[in-house]
């Protein structure tokens, strides 16, 4: 099943988090979790008197939506993988269009680290440790993790990478009791909302609209229903009080590399890096000319909840074409999977989760790429791990940023 890309444009500030009954601050995350769109859809169905809302909204799998500024020719927007690093002295992309936002560059370390690891596994005696420093203008500074969201913009034949810089605006409000829907005496709280505009990317001053790009899978009729619901119901917290109104439309991302292309490029670059790094081995002549097997990465676009043999884990096993695959290399960090059930007004159980941006590399030995592709497509369509119906475990196979092994 192919993804359908949706473009969501806020008309009002957004509060994208869950409301806790006694919190005095409401803060927001800077992307739209798919479950908030589903929540708005469920609320609309409820108002229409639809029964069995759960089976209704299950017809569509809704992924997370990532922010970018609508300015110039935007190709796509994604979270950076945990393997992305940037110069410690001058952080940020080199390819930003606005001069005073340019840094020394962001680079991805997954493929170099994987190659180094696989060479050592193959018996290479490496003469140098794996170290990364910034190579712009003889900077030589250490690199540190780069996180957040980035957008890719086309300009002529070139691709420009731009980091998303959100704007927030804060407002103090009188609290409403979540049970009585009446104002509670002397309870004030501060709302920190995501503004619907952010600094322009093509000009030094001014702002442009923020949009969010994400994928949905499933029945086109269900998608029509979701779009209709969003015309009537705002998303997120305080959505009856001047926050969270959005419009949604399907969009065609012409610059988005398809699954097969991403897996091919990943393996081609791995072979190139193998040849390069092999020269650093004292026993280079004794090593194979190319890495054995085929590799692919699975990147988390949402936190992932995993269990291995009944125990919580940060490292997922995959079941592909009747085989169990364990990752050969990974980068992950812990997170907490919580949630709020709007139906019950109760917190949901809390699980250990692997953070959005986590990346796992698997090896595949059984046959051709064409035989593997349908299984990889299923991973993207269905996600991995537990609590997927709440939006956990959305994945992308071979994140395009893994191609960026030179500072961008
Ligand atoms: Zn530098």
mmCIF file of C-alpha atoms and ligand atoms in Angstrom:
data_model
loop_
_atom_site.group_PDB
_atom_site.id
_atom_site.type_symbol
_atom_site.label_atom_id
_atom_site.label_comp_id
_atom_site.label_asym_id
_atom_site.label_seq_id
_atom_site.Cartn_x
_atom_site.Cartn_y
_atom_site.Cartn_z
ATOM 1 C CA UNK A 1 0.000 0.000 0.000
ATOM 2 C CA UNK A 2 1.445 3.332 -1.086
ATOM 3 C CA UNK A 3 1.398 6.290 1.297
ATOM 4 C CA UNK A 4 -0.807 9.294 0.678
ATOM 5 C CA UNK A 5 0.939 12.531 1.627
ATOM 6 C CA UNK A 6 -1.077 15.134 3.454
ATOM 7 C CA UNK A 7 -0.240 18.761 3.989
ATOM 8 C CA UNK A 8 -1.674 20.359 7.102
ATOM 9 C CA UNK A 9 -1.740 24.097 7.497
ATOM 10 C CA UNK A 10 -2.580 25.718 10.832
ATOM 11 C CA UNK A 11 -4.935 28.697 10.820
ATOM 12 C CA UNK A 12 -4.500 29.312 14.545
ATOM 13 C CA UNK A 13 -1.755 28.666 17.135
ATOM 14 C CA UNK A 14 -1.454 24.998 18.088
ATOM 15 C CA UNK A 15 -1.154 23.365 21.514
ATOM 16 C CA UNK A 16 0.040 19.881 20.616
ATOM 17 C CA UNK A 17 0.308 18.026 23.855
ATOM 18 C CA UNK A 18 -1.961 16.299 26.274
ATOM 19 C CA UNK A 19 -3.777 18.270 28.948
ATOM 20 C CA UNK A 20 -3.047 17.215 32.471
ATOM 21 C CA UNK A 21 -5.727 18.162 34.975
ATOM 22 C CA UNK A 22 -3.597 20.065 37.478
ATOM 23 C CA UNK A 23 -0.780 21.450 35.348
ATOM 24 C CA UNK A 24 -0.253 25.216 35.382
ATOM 25 C CA UNK A 25 1.599 25.276 32.111
ATOM 26 C CA UNK A 26 0.452 23.898 28.818
ATOM 27 C CA UNK A 27 3.289 23.342 26.432
ATOM 28 C CA UNK A 28 3.385 21.984 22.938
ATOM 29 C CA UNK A 29 5.540 19.723 20.850
ATOM 30 C CA UNK A 30 6.624 21.096 17.482
ATOM 31 C CA UNK A 31 5.173 18.357 15.258
ATOM 32 C CA UNK A 32 1.597 17.029 14.935
ATOM 33 C CA UNK A 33 1.215 13.525 16.389
ATOM 34 C CA UNK A 34 -1.117 11.524 14.129
ATOM 35 C CA UNK A 35 -3.240 10.546 17.136
ATOM 36 C CA UNK A 36 -4.372 14.185 17.543
ATOM 37 C CA UNK A 37 -5.815 14.138 14.026
ATOM 38 C CA UNK A 38 -7.522 10.867 14.804
ATOM 39 C CA UNK A 39 -8.875 12.350 18.037
ATOM 40 C CA UNK A 40 -10.461 15.249 16.116
ATOM 41 C CA UNK A 41 -11.971 12.779 13.654
ATOM 42 C CA UNK A 42 -13.392 10.651 16.497
ATOM 43 C CA UNK A 43 -14.881 13.748 18.111
ATOM 44 C CA UNK A 44 -16.573 14.714 14.852
ATOM 45 C CA UNK A 45 -17.994 11.195 14.419
ATOM 46 C CA UNK A 46 -19.314 11.292 17.953
ATOM 47 C CA UNK A 47 -21.090 14.579 17.205
ATOM 48 C CA UNK A 48 -22.674 12.925 14.151
ATOM 49 C CA UNK A 49 -24.019 10.176 16.380
ATOM 50 C CA UNK A 50 -21.840 7.490 14.770
ATOM 51 C CA UNK A 51 -21.548 4.297 16.804
ATOM 52 C CA UNK A 52 -18.462 2.091 16.912
ATOM 53 C CA UNK A 53 -16.101 4.996 16.306
ATOM 54 C CA UNK A 54 -13.036 2.834 16.869
ATOM 55 C CA UNK A 55 -13.607 0.592 13.845
ATOM 56 C CA UNK A 56 -14.440 3.702 11.832
ATOM 57 C CA UNK A 57 -11.146 5.488 12.497
ATOM 58 C CA UNK A 58 -9.141 2.269 12.172
ATOM 59 C CA UNK A 59 -9.629 2.344 8.402
ATOM 60 C CA UNK A 60 -6.853 4.890 8.145
ATOM 61 C CA UNK A 61 -3.377 4.690 9.621
ATOM 62 C CA UNK A 62 -2.274 8.262 10.353
ATOM 63 C CA UNK A 63 1.429 8.989 10.804
ATOM 64 C CA UNK A 64 3.112 11.947 12.459
ATOM 65 C CA UNK A 65 3.303 15.292 10.667
ATOM 66 C CA UNK A 66 6.579 17.215 10.543
ATOM 67 C CA UNK A 67 6.942 21.006 10.334
ATOM 68 C CA UNK A 68 8.559 23.156 7.674
ATOM 69 C CA UNK A 69 8.209 26.720 6.480
ATOM 70 C CA UNK A 70 6.205 27.160 3.292
ATOM 71 C CA UNK A 71 8.668 29.182 1.285
ATOM 72 C CA UNK A 72 10.515 28.296 -1.933
ATOM 73 C CA UNK A 73 10.211 24.781 -3.384
ATOM 74 C CA UNK A 74 9.765 22.506 -0.390
ATOM 75 C CA UNK A 75 10.407 18.808 -1.215
ATOM 76 C CA UNK A 76 9.778 17.107 2.133
ATOM 77 C CA UNK A 77 10.252 17.494 5.904
ATOM 78 C CA UNK A 78 11.506 14.914 8.429
ATOM 79 C CA UNK A 79 13.051 14.554 11.884
ATOM 80 C CA UNK A 80 16.849 14.232 11.811
ATOM 81 C CA UNK A 81 18.060 10.738 12.733
ATOM 82 C CA UNK A 82 19.913 10.328 16.058
ATOM 83 C CA UNK A 83 23.081 9.713 14.037
ATOM 84 C CA UNK A 84 23.124 13.281 12.644
ATOM 85 C CA UNK A 85 25.826 15.545 14.113
ATOM 86 C CA UNK A 86 26.853 19.148 13.645
ATOM 87 C CA UNK A 87 29.834 21.386 14.389
ATOM 88 C CA UNK A 88 30.047 22.313 18.074
ATOM 89 C CA UNK A 89 31.351 25.828 17.311
ATOM 90 C CA UNK A 90 29.105 26.775 14.379
ATOM 91 C CA UNK A 91 26.087 24.454 14.452
ATOM 92 C CA UNK A 92 23.555 24.247 11.617
ATOM 93 C CA UNK A 93 23.302 23.516 7.903
ATOM 94 C CA UNK A 94 25.735 25.138 5.464
ATOM 95 C CA UNK A 95 23.027 25.196 2.787
ATOM 96 C CA UNK A 96 20.615 27.539 4.594
ATOM 97 C CA UNK A 97 19.665 30.421 2.312
ATOM 98 C CA UNK A 98 19.697 33.059 5.033
ATOM 99 C CA UNK A 99 23.356 33.972 5.678
ATOM 100 C CA UNK A 100 23.202 34.647 9.406
ATOM 101 C CA UNK A 101 21.602 31.247 10.038
ATOM 102 C CA UNK A 102 24.309 29.269 8.264
ATOM 103 C CA UNK A 103 26.511 26.933 10.260
ATOM 104 C CA UNK A 104 29.467 24.726 9.400
ATOM 105 C CA UNK A 105 27.142 21.918 8.372
ATOM 106 C CA UNK A 106 25.245 18.847 9.517
ATOM 107 C CA UNK A 107 26.458 15.378 8.599
ATOM 108 C CA UNK A 108 25.113 11.868 9.165
ATOM 109 C CA UNK A 109 27.335 9.280 10.805
ATOM 110 C CA UNK A 110 25.290 6.111 10.370
ATOM 111 C CA UNK A 111 26.873 4.743 7.185
ATOM 112 C CA UNK A 112 30.477 5.597 8.180
ATOM 113 C CA UNK A 113 29.938 4.018 11.623
ATOM 114 C CA UNK A 114 28.234 0.969 10.125
ATOM 115 C CA UNK A 115 31.043 0.512 7.578
ATOM 116 C CA UNK A 116 33.690 0.786 10.293
ATOM 117 C CA UNK A 117 31.784 -1.743 12.409
ATOM 118 C CA UNK A 118 31.304 -4.202 9.514
ATOM 119 C CA UNK A 119 34.961 -3.934 8.477
ATOM 120 C CA UNK A 120 36.072 -4.808 12.006
ATOM 121 C CA UNK A 121 33.610 -7.709 12.080
ATOM 122 C CA UNK A 122 35.211 -8.910 8.835
ATOM 123 C CA UNK A 123 38.588 -8.938 10.613
ATOM 124 C CA UNK A 124 39.969 -5.530 9.567
ATOM 125 C CA UNK A 125 42.795 -4.220 11.770
ATOM 126 C CA UNK A 126 41.938 -0.532 11.666
ATOM 127 C CA UNK A 127 44.914 1.796 12.082
ATOM 128 C CA UNK A 128 42.816 4.798 13.199
ATOM 129 C CA UNK A 129 39.893 5.093 15.631
ATOM 130 C CA UNK A 130 36.539 6.373 14.423
ATOM 131 C CA UNK A 131 36.586 10.143 15.046
ATOM 132 C CA UNK A 132 34.615 12.917 13.408
ATOM 133 C CA UNK A 133 35.610 16.565 13.379
ATOM 134 C CA UNK A 134 34.360 19.542 11.423
ATOM 135 C CA UNK A 135 36.291 20.064 8.200
ATOM 136 C CA UNK A 136 34.929 23.496 7.201
ATOM 137 C CA UNK A 137 37.540 26.298 7.058
ATOM 138 C CA UNK A 138 40.050 24.210 9.039
ATOM 139 C CA UNK A 139 37.651 24.391 11.961
ATOM 140 C CA UNK A 140 38.507 20.954 13.405
ATOM 141 C CA UNK A 141 35.906 21.366 16.185
ATOM 142 C CA UNK A 142 34.179 18.373 17.727
ATOM 143 C CA UNK A 143 30.760 17.365 16.425
ATOM 144 C CA UNK A 144 27.711 17.088 18.648
ATOM 145 C CA UNK A 145 24.251 15.578 18.044
ATOM 146 C CA UNK A 146 21.946 17.625 15.795
ATOM 147 C CA UNK A 147 18.267 17.161 16.448
ATOM 148 C CA UNK A 148 14.941 18.646 15.467
ATOM 149 C CA UNK A 149 13.252 18.776 12.076
ATOM 150 C CA UNK A 150 14.621 19.773 8.699
ATOM 151 C CA UNK A 151 13.105 20.581 5.335
ATOM 152 C CA UNK A 152 14.632 19.991 1.909
ATOM 153 C CA UNK A 153 14.091 22.775 -0.638
ATOM 154 C CA UNK A 154 14.898 22.643 -4.314
ATOM 155 C CA UNK A 155 16.664 25.606 -5.833
ATOM 156 C CA UNK A 156 17.626 25.094 -9.460
ATOM 157 C CA UNK A 157 19.498 21.780 -9.554
ATOM 158 C CA UNK A 158 20.545 22.060 -5.930
ATOM 159 C CA UNK A 159 18.941 20.877 -2.733
ATOM 160 C CA UNK A 160 19.035 23.177 0.257
ATOM 161 C CA UNK A 161 18.607 21.869 3.769
ATOM 162 C CA UNK A 162 16.933 24.112 6.328
ATOM 163 C CA UNK A 163 16.362 23.520 10.026
ATOM 164 C CA UNK A 164 12.869 24.278 11.355
ATOM 165 C CA UNK A 165 12.895 27.129 13.890
ATOM 166 C CA UNK A 166 9.543 27.323 15.637
ATOM 167 C CA UNK A 167 8.006 30.456 17.100
ATOM 168 C CA UNK A 168 5.919 30.295 20.236
ATOM 169 C CA UNK A 169 3.489 32.631 21.810
ATOM 170 C CA UNK A 170 2.448 32.542 25.419
ATOM 171 C CA UNK A 171 -0.886 33.537 26.891
ATOM 172 C CA UNK A 172 -2.300 33.315 30.388
ATOM 173 C CA UNK A 173 -5.793 31.898 30.641
ATOM 174 C CA UNK A 174 -8.413 31.165 33.246
ATOM 175 C CA UNK A 175 -8.670 27.463 33.904
ATOM 176 C CA UNK A 176 -11.769 25.477 33.062
ATOM 177 C CA UNK A 177 -12.683 22.496 35.124
ATOM 178 C CA UNK A 178 -12.441 19.509 32.829
ATOM 179 C CA UNK A 179 -15.493 17.990 34.489
ATOM 180 C CA UNK A 180 -17.846 20.931 34.845
ATOM 181 C CA UNK A 181 -16.618 23.011 31.906
ATOM 182 C CA UNK A 182 -16.907 26.059 34.154
ATOM 183 C CA UNK A 183 -14.184 28.398 35.257
ATOM 184 C CA UNK A 184 -12.575 27.467 38.540
ATOM 185 C CA UNK A 185 -11.981 30.366 40.875
ATOM 186 C CA UNK A 186 -8.438 31.747 40.964
ATOM 187 C CA UNK A 187 -6.899 29.187 38.687
ATOM 188 C CA UNK A 188 -4.738 30.626 35.986
ATOM 189 C CA UNK A 189 -2.408 28.832 33.693
ATOM 190 C CA UNK A 190 -0.013 29.732 30.934
ATOM 191 C CA UNK A 191 -0.355 28.367 27.448
ATOM 192 C CA UNK A 192 2.725 28.150 25.309
ATOM 193 C CA UNK A 193 1.465 27.623 21.754
ATOM 194 C CA UNK A 194 3.177 26.977 18.447
ATOM 195 C CA UNK A 195 2.681 29.971 16.144
ATOM 196 C CA UNK A 196 1.294 29.342 12.631
ATOM 197 C CA UNK A 197 4.184 31.365 11.161
ATOM 198 C CA UNK A 198 7.952 31.031 11.435
ATOM 199 C CA UNK A 199 11.009 32.885 10.079
ATOM 200 C CA UNK A 200 11.194 32.860 6.269
ATOM 201 C CA UNK A 201 13.852 30.656 4.690
ATOM 202 C CA UNK A 202 14.490 32.656 1.500
ATOM 203 C CA UNK A 203 14.683 36.163 2.924
ATOM 204 C CA UNK A 204 16.530 37.521 5.909
ATOM 205 C CA UNK A 205 13.493 39.106 7.548
ATOM 206 C CA UNK A 206 9.810 38.365 7.822
ATOM 207 C CA UNK A 207 7.789 35.252 8.461
ATOM 208 C CA UNK A 208 6.040 32.668 6.293
ATOM 209 C CA UNK A 209 3.332 30.085 7.043
ATOM 210 C CA UNK A 210 4.258 26.840 8.789
ATOM 211 C CA UNK A 211 2.972 23.631 7.228
ATOM 212 C CA UNK A 212 3.184 20.013 8.376
ATOM 213 C CA UNK A 213 3.826 17.072 6.058
ATOM 214 C CA UNK A 214 3.011 13.463 6.883
ATOM 215 C CA UNK A 215 1.746 10.158 5.542
ATOM 216 C CA UNK A 216 -1.553 8.320 5.855
ATOM 217 C CA UNK A 217 -2.332 4.797 4.644
ATOM 218 C CA UNK A 218 -5.695 3.256 3.875
ATOM 219 C CA UNK A 219 -9.112 3.747 2.407
ATOM 220 C CA UNK A 220 -9.491 6.973 0.293
ATOM 221 C CA UNK A 221 -13.110 7.281 1.489
ATOM 222 C CA UNK A 222 -11.877 7.328 5.098
ATOM 223 C CA UNK A 223 -9.396 10.036 4.159
ATOM 224 C CA UNK A 224 -12.254 12.169 2.808
ATOM 225 C CA UNK A 225 -14.014 11.730 6.162
ATOM 226 C CA UNK A 226 -10.896 12.790 8.059
ATOM 227 C CA UNK A 227 -10.521 15.915 5.889
ATOM 228 C CA UNK A 228 -14.172 16.758 6.399
ATOM 229 C CA UNK A 229 -13.837 16.328 10.171
ATOM 230 C CA UNK A 230 -10.846 18.706 10.229
ATOM 231 C CA UNK A 231 -12.970 21.371 8.545
ATOM 232 C CA UNK A 232 -15.173 21.341 11.649
ATOM 233 C CA UNK A 233 -13.020 20.255 14.572
ATOM 234 C CA UNK A 234 -9.743 21.863 15.641
ATOM 235 C CA UNK A 235 -6.861 19.721 16.947
ATOM 236 C CA UNK A 236 -4.879 19.525 20.160
ATOM 237 C CA UNK A 237 -5.535 21.050 23.556
ATOM 238 C CA UNK A 238 -7.856 24.089 24.023
ATOM 239 C CA UNK A 239 -9.290 23.463 20.585
ATOM 240 C CA UNK A 240 -12.580 25.085 21.487
ATOM 241 C CA UNK A 241 -10.834 28.223 22.731
ATOM 242 C CA UNK A 242 -9.098 29.747 19.750
ATOM 243 C CA UNK A 243 -6.393 27.158 19.167
ATOM 244 C CA UNK A 244 -5.836 24.306 16.745
ATOM 245 C CA UNK A 245 -7.862 25.086 13.621
ATOM 246 C CA UNK A 246 -6.162 23.515 10.571
ATOM 247 C CA UNK A 247 -6.837 22.721 6.941
ATOM 248 C CA UNK A 248 -5.708 19.461 5.343
ATOM 249 C CA UNK A 249 -5.148 18.593 1.717
ATOM 250 C CA UNK A 250 -3.471 15.767 -0.145
ATOM 251 C CA UNK A 251 -0.226 16.690 -1.828
ATOM 252 C CA UNK A 252 2.193 15.171 -4.277
ATOM 253 C CA UNK A 253 5.796 15.219 -3.074
ATOM 254 C CA UNK A 254 7.636 15.039 -6.379
ATOM 255 C CA UNK A 255 11.035 15.256 -4.684
ATOM 256 C CA UNK A 256 10.437 12.324 -2.323
ATOM 257 C CA UNK A 257 12.706 9.329 -3.073
ATOM 258 C CA UNK A 258 10.766 6.048 -3.292
ATOM 259 C CA UNK A 259 11.478 3.030 -1.073
ATOM 260 C CA UNK A 260 13.427 1.015 -3.634
ATOM 261 C CA UNK A 261 15.585 3.992 -4.528
ATOM 262 C CA UNK A 262 16.352 4.676 -0.852
ATOM 263 C CA UNK A 263 17.404 1.067 -0.164
ATOM 264 C CA UNK A 264 19.564 0.972 -3.319
ATOM 265 C CA UNK A 265 21.306 4.261 -2.517
ATOM 266 C CA UNK A 266 21.917 3.084 1.054
ATOM 267 C CA UNK A 267 23.702 -0.064 -0.171
ATOM 268 C CA UNK A 268 25.599 1.729 -2.947
ATOM 269 C CA UNK A 269 26.990 4.268 -0.496
ATOM 270 C CA UNK A 270 27.864 1.499 1.975
ATOM 271 C CA UNK A 271 29.939 -0.200 -0.766
ATOM 272 C CA UNK A 272 31.704 3.076 -1.620
ATOM 273 C CA UNK A 273 32.533 3.780 2.019
ATOM 274 C CA UNK A 274 33.752 0.193 2.432
ATOM 275 C CA UNK A 275 36.296 0.714 -0.347
ATOM 276 C CA UNK A 276 37.396 4.040 1.161
ATOM 277 C CA UNK A 277 37.706 2.911 4.769
ATOM 278 C CA UNK A 278 39.263 -0.446 3.875
ATOM 279 C CA UNK A 279 42.418 1.426 2.934
ATOM 280 C CA UNK A 280 42.821 2.358 6.613
ATOM 281 C CA UNK A 281 43.126 -1.291 7.576
ATOM 282 C CA UNK A 282 46.599 -2.736 8.119
ATOM 283 C CA UNK A 283 45.415 -5.950 6.462
ATOM 284 C CA UNK A 284 43.427 -4.335 3.596
ATOM 285 C CA UNK A 285 44.481 -6.972 1.036
ATOM 286 C CA UNK A 286 43.022 -9.779 3.134
ATOM 287 C CA UNK A 287 39.532 -8.202 3.294
ATOM 288 C CA UNK A 288 36.598 -8.798 0.942
ATOM 289 C CA UNK A 289 36.157 -6.240 -1.856
ATOM 290 C CA UNK A 290 32.579 -5.530 -0.782
ATOM 291 C CA UNK A 291 30.445 -6.010 2.345
ATOM 292 C CA UNK A 292 28.571 -9.298 2.367
ATOM 293 C CA UNK A 293 24.774 -9.245 2.313
ATOM 294 C CA UNK A 294 22.304 -6.421 1.858
ATOM 295 C CA UNK A 295 21.491 -3.887 4.565
ATOM 296 C CA UNK A 296 18.622 -1.584 5.379
ATOM 297 C CA UNK A 297 17.875 0.844 8.192
ATOM 298 C CA UNK A 298 14.608 1.237 10.051
ATOM 299 C CA UNK A 299 14.144 4.782 11.393
ATOM 300 C CA UNK A 300 11.593 5.684 14.045
ATOM 301 C CA UNK A 301 9.355 8.628 13.071
ATOM 302 C CA UNK A 302 7.493 8.246 16.386
ATOM 303 C CA UNK A 303 8.570 6.752 19.715
ATOM 304 C CA UNK A 304 8.584 2.924 19.560
ATOM 305 C CA UNK A 305 7.402 0.509 22.274
ATOM 306 C CA UNK A 306 9.152 -2.869 22.022
ATOM 307 C CA UNK A 307 9.262 -6.133 23.918
ATOM 308 C CA UNK A 308 11.639 -9.038 23.480
ATOM 309 C CA UNK A 309 10.604 -12.247 25.253
ATOM 310 C CA UNK A 310 8.155 -10.297 27.387
ATOM 311 C CA UNK A 311 10.745 -7.768 28.589
ATOM 312 C CA UNK A 312 10.688 -4.074 27.640
ATOM 313 C CA UNK A 313 13.412 -3.310 25.125
ATOM 314 C CA UNK A 314 14.780 -0.398 23.118
ATOM 315 C CA UNK A 315 15.863 -2.698 20.293
ATOM 316 C CA UNK A 316 13.187 -4.233 18.045
ATOM 317 C CA UNK A 317 13.351 -7.608 16.324
ATOM 318 C CA UNK A 318 11.736 -7.791 12.907
ATOM 319 C CA UNK A 319 9.765 -10.702 11.480
ATOM 320 C CA UNK A 320 10.370 -10.704 7.744
ATOM 321 C CA UNK A 321 9.393 -13.429 5.271
ATOM 322 C CA UNK A 322 9.368 -16.037 8.055
ATOM 323 C CA UNK A 323 12.674 -14.981 9.592
ATOM 324 C CA UNK A 324 13.505 -13.168 12.810
ATOM 325 C CA UNK A 325 16.014 -10.349 12.272
ATOM 326 C CA UNK A 326 18.029 -8.703 15.031
ATOM 327 C CA UNK A 327 19.736 -5.412 14.215
ATOM 328 C CA UNK A 328 23.474 -5.521 13.484
ATOM 329 C CA UNK A 329 23.952 -1.876 14.541
ATOM 330 C CA UNK A 330 21.743 0.748 16.193
ATOM 331 C CA UNK A 331 21.549 4.192 17.797
ATOM 332 C CA UNK A 332 18.712 4.797 20.259
ATOM 333 C CA UNK A 333 17.817 6.713 23.412
ATOM 334 C CA UNK A 334 15.061 6.065 25.940
ATOM 335 C CA UNK A 335 11.791 7.950 26.046
ATOM 336 C CA UNK A 336 8.496 7.459 27.855
ATOM 337 C CA UNK A 337 5.329 6.408 26.072
ATOM 338 C CA UNK A 338 2.430 7.897 27.942
ATOM 339 C CA UNK A 339 -0.957 8.949 26.663
ATOM 340 C CA UNK A 340 -4.289 10.284 27.630
ATOM 341 C CA UNK A 341 -7.521 8.557 26.901
ATOM 342 C CA UNK A 342 -10.065 11.195 25.927
ATOM 343 C CA UNK A 343 -12.803 8.570 26.098
ATOM 344 C CA UNK A 344 -12.139 7.697 29.726
ATOM 345 C CA UNK A 345 -10.511 10.909 30.980
ATOM 346 C CA UNK A 346 -7.777 8.731 32.458
ATOM 347 C CA UNK A 347 -4.044 8.456 31.852
ATOM 348 C CA UNK A 348 -2.972 5.422 29.856
ATOM 349 C CA UNK A 349 -0.271 3.017 31.075
ATOM 350 C CA UNK A 350 3.282 4.263 30.746
ATOM 351 C CA UNK A 351 5.848 2.223 28.815
ATOM 352 C CA UNK A 352 9.546 2.512 28.156
ATOM 353 C CA UNK A 353 9.956 3.686 24.547
ATOM 354 C CA UNK A 354 12.750 4.233 22.055
ATOM 355 C CA UNK A 355 12.953 7.881 21.043
ATOM 356 C CA UNK A 356 11.830 9.310 17.710
ATOM 357 C CA UNK A 357 14.958 9.439 15.524
ATOM 358 C CA UNK A 358 16.257 6.047 16.725
ATOM 359 C CA UNK A 359 17.782 3.981 13.937
ATOM 360 C CA UNK A 360 18.380 0.237 13.558
ATOM 361 C CA UNK A 361 20.307 -1.500 10.777
ATOM 362 C CA UNK A 362 19.405 -5.041 9.664
ATOM 363 C CA UNK A 363 21.160 -7.438 7.333
ATOM 364 C CA UNK A 364 19.315 -9.450 4.713
ATOM 365 C CA UNK A 365 20.935 -12.464 3.063
ATOM 366 C CA UNK A 366 18.003 -14.280 1.497
ATOM 367 C CA UNK A 367 17.810 -13.304 -2.131
ATOM 368 C CA UNK A 368 17.081 -10.182 -4.082
ATOM 369 C CA UNK A 369 15.969 -6.697 -3.127
ATOM 370 C CA UNK A 370 12.731 -7.220 -5.080
ATOM 371 C CA UNK A 371 11.835 -10.130 -2.786
ATOM 372 C CA UNK A 372 12.451 -7.983 0.297
ATOM 373 C CA UNK A 373 10.673 -4.795 -0.810
ATOM 374 C CA UNK A 374 7.061 -5.876 -0.106
ATOM 375 C CA UNK A 375 8.057 -6.704 3.505
ATOM 376 C CA UNK A 376 9.765 -3.316 3.898
ATOM 377 C CA UNK A 377 6.696 -1.601 2.472
ATOM 378 C CA UNK A 378 4.606 -3.400 5.114
ATOM 379 C CA UNK A 379 6.888 -2.057 7.865
ATOM 380 C CA UNK A 380 6.227 1.486 6.648
ATOM 381 C CA UNK A 381 2.491 0.878 6.239
ATOM 382 C CA UNK A 382 1.907 -0.814 9.601
ATOM 383 C CA UNK A 383 4.727 0.385 11.836
ATOM 384 C CA UNK A 384 6.574 -1.800 14.358
ATOM 385 C CA UNK A 385 6.227 -2.740 18.016
ATOM 386 C CA UNK A 386 3.331 -2.268 20.444
ATOM 387 C CA UNK A 387 0.610 0.387 20.827
ATOM 388 C CA UNK A 388 0.677 1.122 17.095
ATOM 389 C CA UNK A 389 -2.995 2.109 17.129
ATOM 390 C CA UNK A 390 -1.952 5.062 19.328
ATOM 391 C CA UNK A 391 0.658 6.140 16.792
ATOM 392 C CA UNK A 392 3.751 4.524 18.302
ATOM 393 C CA UNK A 393 6.253 2.739 16.064
ATOM 394 C CA UNK A 394 5.845 4.647 12.778
ATOM 395 C CA UNK A 395 8.935 3.937 10.670
ATOM 396 C CA UNK A 396 10.747 4.990 7.550
ATOM 397 C CA UNK A 397 13.121 2.547 5.832
ATOM 398 C CA UNK A 398 16.523 4.010 4.837
ATOM 399 C CA UNK A 399 15.973 7.628 5.895
ATOM 400 C CA UNK A 400 17.293 9.851 3.062
ATOM 401 C CA UNK A 401 19.532 11.788 5.472
ATOM 402 C CA UNK A 402 21.830 8.737 5.745
ATOM 403 C CA UNK A 403 23.106 9.773 2.290
ATOM 404 C CA UNK A 404 24.582 12.951 3.748
ATOM 405 C CA UNK A 405 28.047 11.788 4.756
ATOM 406 C CA UNK A 406 29.605 15.151 3.929
ATOM 407 C CA UNK A 407 28.685 18.332 5.785
ATOM 408 C CA UNK A 408 25.490 19.798 4.291
HETATM 409 ZN ZN1 LIG B 1 33.067 23.831 12.433
#
